[in-house]
Short mmCIF file of C-alpha atoms and ligand atoms in Angstrom, two decimals:
data_model
loop_
_atom_site.label_atom_id
_atom_site.label_comp_id
_atom_site.label_asym_id
_atom_site.label_seq_id
_atom_site.Cartn_x
_atom_site.Cartn_y
_atom_site.Cartn_z
CA MET A 208 143.86 110.82 117.08
CA ALA A 209 142.97 107.26 118.14
CA ALA A 210 145.08 107.51 121.30
CA GLN A 211 142.96 110.41 122.50
CA LEU A 212 139.52 109.01 121.73
CA HIS A 213 139.00 107.98 125.34
CA TRP A 214 139.32 111.58 126.57
CA MET A 215 136.84 112.93 124.05
CA GLY A 216 133.80 114.50 125.71
CA ALA A 217 130.29 113.32 124.87
CA ALA A 218 129.30 116.44 122.92
CA GLN A 219 132.52 116.38 120.95
CA ALA A 220 132.25 112.64 120.27
CA ALA A 221 128.65 112.84 119.08
CA ALA A 222 129.54 115.74 116.77
CA ALA A 223 132.52 113.80 115.38
CA VAL A 224 130.40 110.70 114.75
CA ARG A 225 127.69 112.72 113.02
CA ALA A 226 130.29 114.49 110.89
CA ARG A 227 131.80 111.04 110.14
CA GLU A 228 135.19 112.07 111.44
CA VAL A 229 135.18 109.03 113.65
CA SER A 230 132.91 105.99 113.63
CA ALA A 231 130.83 104.84 116.58
CA THR A 232 132.64 101.51 116.26
CA GLU A 233 136.07 103.14 116.64
CA LEU A 234 134.86 105.09 119.65
CA VAL A 235 133.38 102.06 121.35
CA ARG A 236 136.53 99.99 120.61
CA ALA A 237 138.75 102.70 122.10
CA HIS A 238 136.72 102.64 125.31
CA LEU A 239 136.60 98.86 125.48
CA ASP A 240 140.41 98.85 125.11
CA ARG A 241 140.70 101.41 127.85
CA ILE A 242 138.50 99.29 130.14
CA ALA A 243 140.59 96.21 129.35
CA ALA A 244 143.77 98.12 130.21
CA LEU A 245 142.63 99.85 133.39
CA ASP A 246 139.65 98.21 134.96
CA GLY A 247 141.62 95.41 136.57
CA THR A 248 143.02 98.17 138.80
CA VAL A 249 140.12 100.63 139.01
CA GLY A 250 137.30 98.09 139.35
CA ALA A 251 134.54 100.32 137.98
CA PHE A 252 132.61 97.66 136.05
CA LEU A 253 130.66 94.61 137.16
CA GLU A 254 129.87 93.59 133.59
CA VAL A 255 131.23 94.76 130.25
CA MET A 256 128.89 94.14 127.33
CA ALA A 257 131.48 94.25 124.55
CA ASP A 258 129.58 92.29 121.88
CA ARG A 259 126.32 94.10 122.47
CA ALA A 260 128.09 97.46 122.41
CA LEU A 261 129.98 96.76 119.17
CA GLU A 262 126.85 95.46 117.48
CA ARG A 263 124.95 98.62 118.40
CA ALA A 264 127.84 100.82 117.34
CA ARG A 265 127.77 99.19 113.90
CA ARG A 266 124.05 99.87 113.75
CA VAL A 267 124.61 103.58 114.51
CA ASP A 268 127.33 103.73 111.86
CA GLY A 269 124.95 102.10 109.40
CA LEU A 270 122.22 104.66 110.11
CA LEU A 271 124.47 107.63 109.39
CA SER A 272 124.10 107.54 105.62
CA ASN A 273 120.34 108.05 105.59
CA SER A 274 119.14 109.25 108.96
CA ASP A 275 120.15 111.12 112.10
CA PRO A 276 121.12 108.65 114.82
CA GLY A 277 120.43 111.24 117.56
CA PRO A 278 122.15 113.74 119.83
CA LEU A 279 124.25 111.04 121.53
CA ALA A 280 125.23 109.29 118.29
CA GLY A 281 127.83 106.66 119.13
CA VAL A 282 128.56 108.03 122.61
CA PRO A 283 129.63 105.24 125.00
CA VAL A 284 127.82 105.25 128.34
CA ALA A 285 128.22 103.21 131.54
CA ILE A 286 125.15 102.30 133.60
CA LYS A 287 125.01 101.85 137.37
CA ASP A 288 123.92 98.31 138.07
CA VAL A 289 120.56 99.26 139.58
CA LEU A 290 119.09 100.11 136.17
CA ASP A 291 117.80 97.25 134.08
CA VAL A 292 119.06 96.40 130.62
CA GLU A 293 117.09 93.60 129.00
CA GLY A 294 119.01 90.33 128.90
CA VAL A 295 121.91 91.59 131.05
CA PRO A 296 122.13 90.67 134.76
CA THR A 297 121.12 93.34 137.30
CA THR A 298 122.88 92.69 140.61
CA CYS A 299 122.47 95.94 142.60
CA GLY A 300 125.86 94.93 144.02
CA SER A 301 124.06 92.25 146.02
CA ARG A 302 124.31 88.45 146.25
CA VAL A 303 120.56 88.30 146.72
CA LEU A 304 120.03 89.16 143.03
CA GLU A 305 122.65 86.74 141.70
CA GLY A 306 121.34 85.17 138.52
CA TYR A 307 118.57 87.71 137.97
CA VAL A 308 118.24 88.78 134.34
CA PRO A 309 115.58 91.45 133.70
CA PRO A 310 113.21 90.98 130.76
CA PHE A 311 113.01 94.76 130.14
CA THR A 312 115.13 97.89 129.85
CA ALA A 313 114.78 100.91 132.15
CA THR A 314 113.20 103.96 130.54
CA ALA A 315 116.32 106.04 131.28
CA VAL A 316 118.49 103.56 129.39
CA ARG A 317 116.00 103.28 126.53
CA ARG A 318 116.03 107.03 126.09
CA LEU A 319 119.82 107.06 125.94
CA GLU A 320 119.86 104.26 123.38
CA ALA A 321 117.13 105.91 121.33
CA ALA A 322 119.37 109.00 121.21
CA GLY A 323 122.21 106.93 119.77
CA ALA A 324 124.22 106.22 122.96
CA ILE A 325 125.99 102.86 123.28
CA VAL A 326 125.85 101.06 126.63
CA LEU A 327 129.31 99.71 127.49
CA GLY A 328 128.48 97.91 130.70
CA LYS A 329 127.12 97.93 134.24
CA THR A 330 129.03 99.67 137.00
CA ASN A 331 129.83 98.82 140.59
CA LEU A 332 127.98 100.33 143.56
CA ASP A 333 127.28 99.93 147.24
CA GLU A 334 124.77 97.13 147.72
CA PHE A 335 121.30 98.49 146.79
CA ALA A 336 122.91 101.95 146.62
CA MET A 337 123.35 102.06 150.40
CA GLY A 338 126.67 103.67 151.17
CA SER A 339 129.08 106.48 150.39
CA SER A 340 132.21 104.61 149.31
CA THR A 341 131.23 101.63 147.09
CA GLU A 342 132.85 99.44 149.76
CA ASN A 343 129.47 97.82 150.44
CA SER A 344 129.48 96.06 147.06
CA ALA A 345 129.29 92.29 147.40
CA TYR A 346 131.45 91.92 144.29
CA ARG A 347 134.51 94.12 144.11
CA VAL A 348 136.41 97.13 145.37
CA THR A 349 136.39 100.25 143.19
CA ARG A 350 139.46 102.45 143.51
CA ASN A 351 139.58 106.19 143.09
CA PRO A 352 141.37 106.86 139.76
CA TRP A 353 143.17 109.80 141.41
CA SER A 354 144.59 107.74 144.22
CA PRO A 355 144.21 103.96 144.27
CA ASP A 356 144.17 103.67 148.07
CA ARG A 357 141.16 105.97 148.29
CA VAL A 358 137.44 105.35 147.76
CA PRO A 359 135.66 106.73 144.67
CA GLY A 360 132.71 107.74 146.85
CA GLY A 361 129.35 106.09 146.54
CA SER A 362 127.04 104.65 146.03
CA SER A 363 127.55 105.31 142.28
CA GLY A 364 131.34 104.90 142.67
CA GLY A 365 131.77 102.70 139.60
CA SER A 366 130.04 105.19 137.30
CA ALA A 367 132.04 108.16 138.64
CA ALA A 368 135.34 106.26 138.46
CA ALA A 369 134.62 105.08 134.89
CA VAL A 370 134.16 108.68 133.71
CA ALA A 371 137.17 109.97 135.67
CA ALA A 372 139.43 107.26 134.23
CA GLY A 373 138.39 107.81 130.61
CA MET A 374 136.56 104.48 130.40
CA ALA A 375 133.34 106.26 129.38
CA PRO A 376 132.60 109.92 128.60
CA LEU A 377 129.17 109.57 130.21
CA ALA A 378 127.73 107.40 132.93
CA ILE A 379 124.42 107.10 134.71
CA GLY A 380 124.13 106.95 138.47
CA THR A 381 121.33 107.23 140.98
CA ASP A 382 121.09 109.58 143.92
CA THR A 383 118.92 109.03 146.98
CA GLY A 384 120.91 111.11 149.44
CA GLY A 385 124.05 112.05 147.52
CA SER A 386 125.06 109.01 145.47
CA ILE A 387 125.66 110.96 142.26
CA ARG A 388 127.05 114.17 143.74
CA GLN A 389 129.44 112.78 146.36
CA PRO A 390 131.21 110.29 144.01
CA ALA A 391 131.34 113.03 141.35
CA ALA A 392 133.13 115.24 143.90
CA PHE A 393 135.50 112.43 144.95
CA CYS A 394 136.38 111.50 141.37
CA GLY A 395 136.72 115.03 139.98
CA VAL A 396 133.82 114.84 137.52
CA VAL A 397 130.44 116.56 137.09
CA GLY A 398 127.37 114.82 138.53
CA LEU A 399 123.77 116.03 138.31
CA LYS A 400 120.98 114.89 140.61
CA PRO A 401 117.84 116.07 138.85
CA SER A 402 114.69 117.28 140.62
CA TYR A 403 112.56 114.46 141.94
CA GLY A 404 110.28 113.45 139.07
CA ARG A 405 112.54 114.60 136.23
CA VAL A 406 113.84 111.19 135.19
CA SER A 407 111.66 108.10 135.00
CA ARG A 408 112.33 105.51 137.72
CA TRP A 409 110.79 102.72 135.64
CA GLY A 410 113.31 99.87 135.53
CA LEU A 411 115.34 101.33 138.39
CA VAL A 412 115.48 99.01 141.40
CA ALA A 413 114.00 101.03 144.28
CA PHE A 414 115.94 101.88 147.43
CA ALA A 415 113.84 104.78 148.83
CA SER A 416 111.10 105.59 146.33
CA SER A 417 110.36 109.15 147.50
CA LEU A 418 114.04 110.11 147.11
CA ASP A 419 115.59 108.03 144.28
CA GLN A 420 116.55 109.87 141.09
CA ALA A 421 118.79 108.80 138.21
CA GLY A 422 121.12 111.31 136.60
CA PRO A 423 124.25 111.75 134.50
CA PHE A 424 127.99 111.97 135.15
CA GLY A 425 130.31 113.62 132.63
CA ARG A 426 133.61 115.49 132.56
CA SER A 427 131.99 118.83 131.67
CA VAL A 428 128.72 120.63 132.34
CA GLU A 429 128.14 120.69 128.60
CA ASP A 430 128.24 116.87 128.42
CA VAL A 431 126.00 116.49 131.45
CA ALA A 432 123.50 118.93 129.89
CA LEU A 433 123.45 116.88 126.68
CA ALA A 434 122.65 113.71 128.62
CA ALA A 435 120.10 115.44 130.87
CA ALA A 436 118.19 116.75 127.86
CA VAL A 437 117.83 113.15 126.65
CA LEU A 438 116.98 111.66 130.08
CA PHE A 439 114.45 114.27 131.22
CA GLY A 440 110.74 114.04 130.53
CA PRO A 441 107.56 112.34 131.63
CA ASP A 442 107.04 108.59 131.35
CA PRO A 443 103.55 107.07 131.47
CA ARG A 444 105.11 104.02 133.17
CA ASP A 445 106.22 106.04 136.22
CA ALA A 446 103.39 107.80 138.04
CA THR A 447 105.92 109.97 139.92
CA SER A 448 107.56 111.30 136.76
CA ALA A 449 106.68 114.97 136.36
CA PRO A 450 104.76 116.26 133.34
CA VAL A 451 107.42 118.87 132.56
CA ALA A 452 109.44 119.03 129.36
CA ALA A 453 113.25 119.24 129.38
CA PRO A 454 114.56 122.81 129.33
CA ASP A 455 116.70 124.28 126.57
CA PHE A 456 120.09 123.86 128.22
CA GLU A 457 122.02 125.20 125.25
CA ALA A 458 120.22 128.54 125.48
CA ALA A 459 120.73 128.57 129.26
CA MET A 460 124.47 127.91 128.95
CA ALA A 461 124.83 130.64 126.35
CA ARG A 462 123.87 133.15 129.05
CA ASP A 463 126.48 134.26 131.56
CA ALA A 464 126.21 134.18 135.35
CA ALA A 465 125.66 137.94 135.59
CA GLY A 466 122.89 138.87 137.99
CA LEU A 467 122.50 135.43 139.59
CA ARG A 468 122.30 135.45 143.39
CA ILE A 469 124.12 132.67 145.20
CA GLY A 470 122.99 131.88 148.73
CA VAL A 471 125.55 130.43 151.11
CA PRO A 472 124.34 128.91 154.39
CA TRP A 473 127.45 129.98 156.32
CA SER A 474 126.22 128.94 159.74
CA PHE A 475 125.58 125.39 158.46
CA LEU A 476 129.18 125.22 157.22
CA GLU A 477 130.76 126.31 160.49
CA THR A 478 131.73 122.88 161.81
CA GLY A 479 133.12 119.68 160.43
CA VAL A 480 134.38 120.94 157.07
CA ASP A 481 137.96 120.01 156.24
CA ALA A 482 140.15 123.15 155.92
CA ALA A 483 141.31 122.33 152.38
CA VAL A 484 137.72 121.73 151.28
CA MET A 485 136.70 125.09 152.75
CA ALA A 486 139.57 126.83 150.94
CA SER A 487 138.49 125.21 147.66
CA PHE A 488 134.89 126.29 148.29
CA LYS A 489 135.84 129.91 148.97
CA ASP A 490 138.03 129.96 145.89
CA ALA A 491 135.06 128.71 143.82
CA LEU A 492 132.81 131.43 145.25
CA ARG A 493 135.35 134.07 144.25
CA THR A 494 135.35 132.72 140.69
CA LEU A 495 131.55 132.89 140.59
CA GLU A 496 131.66 136.46 141.84
CA ASP A 497 134.15 137.31 139.09
CA ALA A 498 131.63 135.84 136.68
CA GLY A 499 129.08 138.39 137.84
CA ALA A 500 127.15 136.43 140.47
CA ARG A 501 126.31 138.03 143.79
CA MET A 502 126.71 136.30 147.19
CA VAL A 503 124.00 136.40 149.83
CA ASP A 504 123.93 134.79 153.26
CA VAL A 505 121.02 132.37 153.69
CA SER A 506 119.79 130.52 156.72
CA LEU A 507 118.53 126.94 156.53
CA PRO A 508 117.89 126.32 160.23
CA HIS A 509 116.54 122.76 160.02
CA LEU A 510 119.43 121.33 158.00
CA SER A 511 121.13 120.22 161.20
CA HIS A 512 118.40 117.52 161.38
CA ALA A 513 118.77 116.40 157.78
CA ILE A 514 120.95 113.32 158.39
CA ALA A 515 118.70 111.98 161.16
CA THR A 516 115.60 112.63 159.05
CA TYR A 517 117.09 111.00 155.98
CA TYR A 518 118.19 107.86 157.85
CA LEU A 519 114.63 107.36 159.15
CA ILE A 520 112.80 107.98 155.87
CA ALA A 521 115.29 106.22 153.59
CA THR A 522 115.54 103.15 155.83
CA ALA A 523 111.75 102.98 156.32
CA GLU A 524 111.20 102.99 152.56
CA ALA A 525 114.05 100.54 152.01
CA SER A 526 112.68 98.05 154.53
CA SER A 527 109.45 98.02 152.57
CA ASN A 528 111.01 97.99 149.08
CA LEU A 529 113.47 95.21 149.89
CA ALA A 530 110.76 92.90 151.25
CA ARG A 531 110.34 91.59 147.70
CA PHE A 532 113.75 89.87 147.72
CA ASP A 533 112.55 86.70 149.37
CA GLY A 534 113.98 83.96 147.17
CA VAL A 535 110.68 83.40 145.38
CA ARG A 536 110.60 85.94 142.57
CA TYR A 537 114.16 87.08 141.93
CA GLY A 538 117.73 85.85 142.00
CA ARG A 539 119.06 83.45 144.57
CA ARG A 540 117.05 81.01 146.65
CA ALA A 541 118.49 79.24 149.68
CA ASP A 542 117.76 75.54 150.17
CA ALA A 543 115.64 75.06 153.27
CA PRO A 544 113.14 72.52 154.62
CA ASP A 545 110.17 74.92 154.85
CA LEU A 546 108.96 78.24 153.47
CA ALA A 547 109.72 80.44 156.49
CA SER A 548 113.27 79.21 156.78
CA MET A 549 113.73 79.54 153.01
CA TYR A 550 112.81 83.26 153.26
CA GLY A 551 115.05 83.67 156.31
CA GLU A 552 118.04 81.85 154.85
CA THR A 553 117.76 83.58 151.47
CA ARG A 554 117.73 87.02 153.06
CA ASP A 555 120.37 86.20 155.65
CA ARG A 556 122.84 84.93 153.05
CA GLY A 557 121.82 87.30 150.29
CA PHE A 558 122.08 90.68 152.05
CA GLY A 559 125.27 92.25 153.37
CA PRO A 560 125.62 93.89 156.81
CA GLU A 561 124.77 97.47 155.80
CA VAL A 562 121.58 96.42 154.01
CA LYS A 563 120.56 94.35 157.03
CA ARG A 564 121.23 97.28 159.34
CA ARG A 565 118.98 99.50 157.21
CA ILE A 566 116.18 96.94 157.02
CA VAL A 567 116.24 96.60 160.81
CA LEU A 568 116.34 100.39 161.36
CA GLY A 569 113.55 100.99 158.86
CA THR A 570 111.35 98.21 160.18
CA PHE A 571 111.77 99.64 163.67
CA ALA A 572 110.88 103.18 162.55
CA LEU A 573 107.69 101.85 160.93
CA SER A 574 106.66 99.51 163.72
CA SER A 575 103.56 100.10 165.80
CA GLY A 576 104.32 102.25 168.82
CA TYR A 577 107.31 103.88 167.13
CA TYR A 578 105.75 104.96 163.84
CA ASP A 579 104.53 108.32 165.22
CA ALA A 580 107.65 108.98 167.24
CA TYR A 581 110.07 108.32 164.36
CA TYR A 582 108.58 107.99 160.88
CA VAL A 583 105.86 110.64 161.21
CA ARG A 584 108.22 113.03 162.99
CA ALA A 585 110.80 112.58 160.25
CA GLN A 586 108.16 113.42 157.62
CA GLN A 587 107.35 116.60 159.56
CA VAL A 588 110.99 117.64 159.71
CA ARG A 589 111.25 116.88 155.99
CA THR A 590 108.53 119.49 155.42
CA LEU A 591 110.46 122.02 157.53
CA ILE A 592 113.59 121.41 155.46
CA ARG A 593 111.63 121.88 152.26
CA ARG A 594 110.28 125.19 153.64
CA ASP A 595 113.78 126.33 154.64
CA PHE A 596 114.77 126.03 150.99
CA GLU A 597 111.60 127.79 149.78
CA GLN A 598 112.39 130.71 152.04
CA ALA A 599 116.04 130.78 151.00
CA PHE A 600 115.06 130.81 147.32
CA ALA A 601 112.96 133.92 147.92
CA GLY A 602 116.30 135.74 148.19
CA CYS A 603 118.63 133.78 145.93
CA ASP A 604 118.69 131.64 142.77
CA VAL A 605 121.14 128.93 143.81
CA VAL A 606 122.35 127.62 147.19
CA ALA A 607 126.05 126.69 147.23
CA THR A 608 127.94 124.39 149.64
CA PRO A 609 130.87 122.03 149.31
CA THR A 610 129.58 118.67 148.01
CA ALA A 611 131.23 116.67 150.79
CA PRO A 612 132.92 117.76 154.04
CA THR A 613 136.22 116.00 153.21
CA PRO A 614 138.31 114.98 150.18
CA PRO A 615 138.11 111.27 149.25
CA PHE A 616 138.97 109.15 152.29
CA ARG A 617 141.06 105.99 152.41
CA ILE A 618 139.65 102.57 151.61
CA GLY A 619 138.70 100.99 154.95
CA GLU A 620 138.86 104.28 156.86
CA LYS A 621 135.16 104.52 157.70
CA THR A 622 133.88 100.96 157.32
CA ALA A 623 133.94 100.22 161.04
CA ASP A 624 131.88 103.29 161.91
CA PRO A 625 128.58 103.61 160.01
CA LEU A 626 127.78 106.97 161.59
CA GLN A 627 131.01 108.50 160.23
CA MET A 628 130.10 107.11 156.82
CA TYR A 629 126.59 108.64 157.06
CA LEU A 630 128.13 112.04 157.82
CA ALA A 631 129.82 112.02 154.39
CA ASP A 632 126.32 112.94 153.08
CA ILE A 633 125.70 115.92 155.33
CA PHE A 634 125.64 118.43 152.46
CA THR A 635 123.90 116.25 149.86
CA VAL A 636 120.99 114.82 151.87
CA PRO A 637 119.09 118.15 152.27
CA ALA A 638 118.37 118.64 148.53
CA SER A 639 117.26 115.00 148.33
CA LEU A 640 114.77 115.46 151.16
CA ALA A 641 113.45 118.62 149.51
CA GLY A 642 113.34 116.97 146.05
CA LEU A 643 115.50 119.73 144.58
CA PRO A 644 118.05 119.52 141.76
CA ALA A 645 121.74 119.77 142.62
CA VAL A 646 124.99 119.45 140.70
CA SER A 647 128.55 118.77 141.83
CA LEU A 648 131.42 120.36 139.87
CA PRO A 649 135.17 119.95 140.33
CA SER A 650 136.61 122.89 142.31
CA ALA A 651 140.27 123.44 143.24
CA PRO A 652 141.87 120.15 144.38
CA ALA A 653 143.15 119.55 147.91
CA GLY A 654 146.62 118.04 147.97
CA GLY A 655 146.12 116.47 144.55
CA LEU A 656 142.71 115.04 145.49
CA PRO A 657 139.45 116.17 143.86
CA VAL A 658 136.98 118.42 145.70
CA GLY A 659 133.42 119.24 144.63
CA LEU A 660 131.35 122.41 144.61
CA GLN A 661 127.63 121.75 145.05
CA LEU A 662 125.01 124.04 143.51
CA GLN A 663 121.40 123.44 144.52
CA GLY A 664 118.45 124.99 142.71
CA ARG A 665 114.71 125.52 142.81
CA LEU A 666 112.45 122.62 141.87
CA PHE A 667 112.83 121.92 138.12
CA ASP A 668 115.41 124.68 137.73
CA GLU A 669 118.30 122.54 136.50
CA GLU A 670 118.65 125.23 133.86
CA THR A 671 120.12 127.79 136.29
CA LEU A 672 122.43 125.17 137.84
CA LEU A 673 123.92 124.25 134.49
CA ARG A 674 124.07 127.86 133.35
CA LEU A 675 126.09 128.79 136.44
CA GLY A 676 128.13 125.59 136.29
CA HIS A 677 129.04 126.24 132.67
CA ALA A 678 130.05 129.84 133.50
CA PHE A 679 132.28 128.41 136.26
CA GLN A 680 133.92 125.93 133.89
CA GLN A 681 134.59 128.63 131.33
CA ARG A 682 136.71 130.40 133.95
CA THR A 683 138.42 127.37 135.51
CA ASN A 684 140.41 124.34 134.42
CA HIS A 685 139.67 122.01 137.35
CA HIS A 686 137.42 119.86 135.16
CA ARG A 687 140.22 119.51 132.61
CA ALA A 688 142.67 117.92 135.04
CA ARG A 689 143.19 114.17 134.52
CA PRO A 690 144.39 111.63 137.07
CA ALA A 691 148.17 111.26 136.94
CA GLY A 692 149.37 107.99 135.48
CA LEU A 693 146.14 107.52 133.52
CA ALA A 694 146.91 109.74 130.53
N1 LIG B 729 125.21 107.53 151.14
C1 LIG B 729 123.79 107.65 151.32
C2 LIG B 729 123.24 106.38 151.87
O1 LIG B 729 123.99 105.56 152.20
C3 LIG B 729 123.13 107.99 150.02
C4 LIG B 729 123.06 106.84 149.12
C5 LIG B 729 122.37 107.15 147.85
O2 LIG B 729 122.20 108.31 147.49
N2 LIG B 729 121.93 106.10 147.18
O3 LIG B 729 122.05 106.19 151.98
#
């Protein structure tokens, strides 16, 4: 049994711990061993908190005799390094935060720990979550567990790779324009971006505050639902968290897909989608039809402007949010003769090229004379995109697309061309702009590489997404495939 502990799903592991078939300590040890064996190659983690994890696992084991340690009892979880854990460095993949140790724990992490989960470590990401390949990390390269010369996607590439490689059954990522869904697709795992407001952003370092959402990765919809139920819910410390209780996912997943209407925006998918990705997508739609869902054609006419809109709004918000990293309050401070050059030097040495590009773009979009032409216009188009979805959802329950236009690309393939990199998010950015929930599920692979199916839902209707996703996984085995050589 011990050899297989690292492939145990979260739901199964929690049940085994509660039934005392396996201890939380054994589970955590098995995952720490797995990380020790594989992470030199995969590069998913920036920090492994072995002592802290084992101590907490012992505490969960100790609780078992007289109380219920919670729905995630003993389940190891990896946390993207933009969420704070008290006493453990938060780097955001950036040199500018080197040496910063937060004095508090993010609400999302606290909820997981209160439910019995054990944090294993902090995972790699694109600097400040800006990127689609994890290549913008200042610290290390993360390799796709399915093919070591390929990217794991990003920005939550470390979290997705950790789950795909059996280094954690669950991981937390954040998604501003696709950073949970696209790496989930590239690594062959499930990733849920909740509706804006579902998960508290308290203790999450902000990139673009009107878009950022944290959410879970797992190897099955069932595991992701278990984590979502724990993560969801209002938080008095985050004014943007929505006063809506978590749905009953178990009841939702017990229902089949019969009667659900799936909208497909065919005209939006006409160009730029890799042939193998399209074949995988069509195959997934056929499976959903077999499950009783009905296909309808929907039109989302303003989606062609989504990338441009996103790269104005996200950069504008980032330029403002990242102003706080000035060498005074957090992390690294450059030596300089006066205050202005200290700020300048700190930021020049601390930020990488992509972050600088975004700060410049965002500052420009917000500057006087250009604010109306760019930022205000982008907000108006954002409203049109939101309305497109509202109209589409008058005739369907879920909107399906591929998660990304291509399978995972090669390390280095897109680093010289930021625009090509931005286009990796063409299908994920729209739901972010509209604040809607969306999930990526493994569909049929393309030449041995993972491909993702994206399902987008109405605001706060994660229930239907997971219901349909679970029905899909009951009829397919794509989510059961494991990277070769990592058994
Ligand atoms: N890849 C997109 C970007 O670079 C989305 C990132 C994210 O969701 N954090 O902005």
